[in-house]
CSV table of C-alpha atoms and ligand atoms in Angstrom, one decimal:
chain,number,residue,atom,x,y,z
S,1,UNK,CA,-4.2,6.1,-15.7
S,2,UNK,CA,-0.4,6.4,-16.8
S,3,UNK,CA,2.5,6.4,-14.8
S,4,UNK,CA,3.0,9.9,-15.2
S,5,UNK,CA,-0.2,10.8,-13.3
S,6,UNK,CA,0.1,8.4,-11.0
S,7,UNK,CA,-0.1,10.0,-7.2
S,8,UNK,CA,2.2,6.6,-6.0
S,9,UNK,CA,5.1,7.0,-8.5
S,10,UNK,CA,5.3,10.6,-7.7
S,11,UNK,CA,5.6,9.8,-3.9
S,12,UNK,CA,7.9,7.3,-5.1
S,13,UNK,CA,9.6,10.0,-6.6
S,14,UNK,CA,10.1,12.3,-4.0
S,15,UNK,CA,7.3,14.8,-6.2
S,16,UNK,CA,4.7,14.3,-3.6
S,17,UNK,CA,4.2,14.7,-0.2
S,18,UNK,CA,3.9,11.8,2.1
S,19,UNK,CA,4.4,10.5,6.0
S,20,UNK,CA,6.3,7.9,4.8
S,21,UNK,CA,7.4,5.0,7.6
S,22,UNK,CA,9.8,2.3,5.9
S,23,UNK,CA,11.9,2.8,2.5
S,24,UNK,CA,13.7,0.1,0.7
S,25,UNK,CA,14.6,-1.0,-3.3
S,26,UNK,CA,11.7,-1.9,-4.3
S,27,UNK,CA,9.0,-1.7,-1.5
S,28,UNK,CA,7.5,1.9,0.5
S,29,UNK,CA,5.1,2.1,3.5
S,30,UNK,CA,3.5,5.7,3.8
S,31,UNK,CA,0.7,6.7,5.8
S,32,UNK,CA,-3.0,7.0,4.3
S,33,UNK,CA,-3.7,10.5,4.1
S,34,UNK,CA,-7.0,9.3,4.6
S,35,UNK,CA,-6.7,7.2,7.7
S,36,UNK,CA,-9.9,4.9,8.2
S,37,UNK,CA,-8.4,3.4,11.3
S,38,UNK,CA,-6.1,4.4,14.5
S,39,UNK,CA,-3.2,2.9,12.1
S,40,UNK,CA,-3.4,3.2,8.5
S,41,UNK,CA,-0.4,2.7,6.1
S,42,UNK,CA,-0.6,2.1,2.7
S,43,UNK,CA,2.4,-0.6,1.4
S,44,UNK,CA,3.1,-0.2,-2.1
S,45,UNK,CA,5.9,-1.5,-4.9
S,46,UNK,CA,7.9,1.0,-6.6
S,47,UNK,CA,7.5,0.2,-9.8
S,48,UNK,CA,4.2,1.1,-11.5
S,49,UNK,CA,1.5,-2.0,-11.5
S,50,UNK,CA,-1.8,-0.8,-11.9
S,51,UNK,CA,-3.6,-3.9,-10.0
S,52,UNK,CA,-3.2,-7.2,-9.1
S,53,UNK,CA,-3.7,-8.0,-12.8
S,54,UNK,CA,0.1,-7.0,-13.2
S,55,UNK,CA,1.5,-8.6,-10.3
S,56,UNK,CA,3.2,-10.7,-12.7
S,57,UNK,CA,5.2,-7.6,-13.7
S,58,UNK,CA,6.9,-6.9,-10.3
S,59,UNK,CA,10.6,-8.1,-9.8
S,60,UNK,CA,11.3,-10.7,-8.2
S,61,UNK,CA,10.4,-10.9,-4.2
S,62,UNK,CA,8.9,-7.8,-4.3
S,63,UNK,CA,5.5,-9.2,-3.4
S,64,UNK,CA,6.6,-11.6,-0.9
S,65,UNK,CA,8.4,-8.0,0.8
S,66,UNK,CA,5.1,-6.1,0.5
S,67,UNK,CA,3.6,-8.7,3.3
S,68,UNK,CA,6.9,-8.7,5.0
S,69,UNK,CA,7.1,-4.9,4.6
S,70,UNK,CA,3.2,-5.0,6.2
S,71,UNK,CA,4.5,-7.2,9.0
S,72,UNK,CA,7.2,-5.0,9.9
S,73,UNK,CA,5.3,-1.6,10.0
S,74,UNK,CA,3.0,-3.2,12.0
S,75,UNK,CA,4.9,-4.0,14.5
S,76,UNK,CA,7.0,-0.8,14.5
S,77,UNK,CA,3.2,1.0,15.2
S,78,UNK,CA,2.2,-1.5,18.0
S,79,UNK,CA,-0.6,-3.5,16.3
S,80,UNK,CA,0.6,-6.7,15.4
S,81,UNK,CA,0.0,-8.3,18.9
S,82,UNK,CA,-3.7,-6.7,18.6
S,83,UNK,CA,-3.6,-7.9,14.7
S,84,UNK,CA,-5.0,-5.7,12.1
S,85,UNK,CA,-6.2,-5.8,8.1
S,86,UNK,CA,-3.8,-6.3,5.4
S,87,UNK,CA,-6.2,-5.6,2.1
S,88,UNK,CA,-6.0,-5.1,-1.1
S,89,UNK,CA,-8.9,-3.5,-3.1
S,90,UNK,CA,-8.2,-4.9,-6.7
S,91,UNK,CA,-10.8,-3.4,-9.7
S,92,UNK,CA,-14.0,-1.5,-9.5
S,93,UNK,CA,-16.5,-4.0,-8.2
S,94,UNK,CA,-13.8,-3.2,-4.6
S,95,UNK,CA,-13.9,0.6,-5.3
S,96,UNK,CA,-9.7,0.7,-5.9
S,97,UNK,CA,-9.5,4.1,-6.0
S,98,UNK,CA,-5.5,4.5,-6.9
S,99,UNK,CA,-4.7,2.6,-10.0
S,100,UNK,CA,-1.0,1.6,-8.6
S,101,UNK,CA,-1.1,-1.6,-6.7
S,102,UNK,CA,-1.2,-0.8,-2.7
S,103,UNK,CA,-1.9,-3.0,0.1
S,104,UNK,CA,-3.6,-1.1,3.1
S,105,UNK,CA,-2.3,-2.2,6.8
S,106,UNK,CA,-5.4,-0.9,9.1
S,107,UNK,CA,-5.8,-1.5,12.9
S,108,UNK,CA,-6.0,0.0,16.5
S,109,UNK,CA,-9.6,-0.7,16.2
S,110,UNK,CA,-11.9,-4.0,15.4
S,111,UNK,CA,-11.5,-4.1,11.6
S,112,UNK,CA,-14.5,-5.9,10.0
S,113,UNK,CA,-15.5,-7.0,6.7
S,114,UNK,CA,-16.9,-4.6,4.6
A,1,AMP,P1,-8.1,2.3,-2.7
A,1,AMP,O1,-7.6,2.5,-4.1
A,1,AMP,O2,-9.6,2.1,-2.7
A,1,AMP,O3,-7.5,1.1,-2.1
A,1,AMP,O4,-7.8,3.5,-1.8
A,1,AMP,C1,-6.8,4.4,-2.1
A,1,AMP,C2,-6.3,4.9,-0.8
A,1,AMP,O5,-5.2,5.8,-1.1
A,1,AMP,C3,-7.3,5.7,0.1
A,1,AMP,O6,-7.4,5.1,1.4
A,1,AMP,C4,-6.8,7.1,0.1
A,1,AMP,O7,-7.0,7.8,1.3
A,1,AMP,C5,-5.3,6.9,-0.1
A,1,AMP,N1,-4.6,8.0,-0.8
A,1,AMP,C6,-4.9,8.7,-1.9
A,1,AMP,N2,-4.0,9.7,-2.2
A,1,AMP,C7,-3.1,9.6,-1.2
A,1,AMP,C8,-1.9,10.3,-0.9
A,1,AMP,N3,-1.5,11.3,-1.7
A,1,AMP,N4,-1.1,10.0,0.2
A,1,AMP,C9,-1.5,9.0,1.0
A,1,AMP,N5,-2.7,8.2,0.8
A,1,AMP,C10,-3.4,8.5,-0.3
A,2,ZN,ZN1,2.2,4.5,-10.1
């Protein structure tokens, strides 16, 4: 999938709607329009990388901001004390659905492996 069908980038543009929770250069938290848990936010870079094959491609300190960024939202929604799953599905074999890199923050509930 290109950029310019990518449902991320346009929420990163502003083209799409979204519930989104924390906004910053290069790092956006929204909420998962398909919430699987009590809490469910998606934490995604802004620039376009399709997987963690590309991660290589972000700028500098944006990964090390999308686990801060996870941290943080957490917090602000009253799970981090409880704890709760920061995951990435990265490729087919994890069903990645959304071909733009996005970390999912889930809790309020036991989370267990798949
Ligand atoms: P995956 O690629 O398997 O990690 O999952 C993609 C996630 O993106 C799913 O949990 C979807 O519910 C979520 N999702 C897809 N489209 C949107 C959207 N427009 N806004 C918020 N979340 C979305
Ligand atoms: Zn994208």
């Amino acid at each position: 999938m290109s950029e310019n069908d990518c449902i991320f980038c346009k929420i990163v543009a502003g083209e799409a709607e979204s519930e989104v929770v924390h906004d910053e250069e290069g790092v956006m938290a929204f909420m998962d329009i398909g919430a699987k848990a009590p809490v469910h936010v998606l934490v995604i870079p802004k620039e376009h990388v399709s997987s963690l094959q590309e991660v290589g491609r972000l700028p500098d300190g944006v990964a090390k901001r999308i686990f801060e960024v996870a941290q943080e939202v957490a917090e602000n929604m009253g799970i981090a004390e409880s704890g709760y799953a920061f995951r990435i599905n990265n490729g087919p074999d994890a069903r990645q659905e959304v071909f733009h890199l996005h970390a999912h923050v889930m809790g309020g509930r036991k989370m267990g492996m798949p």
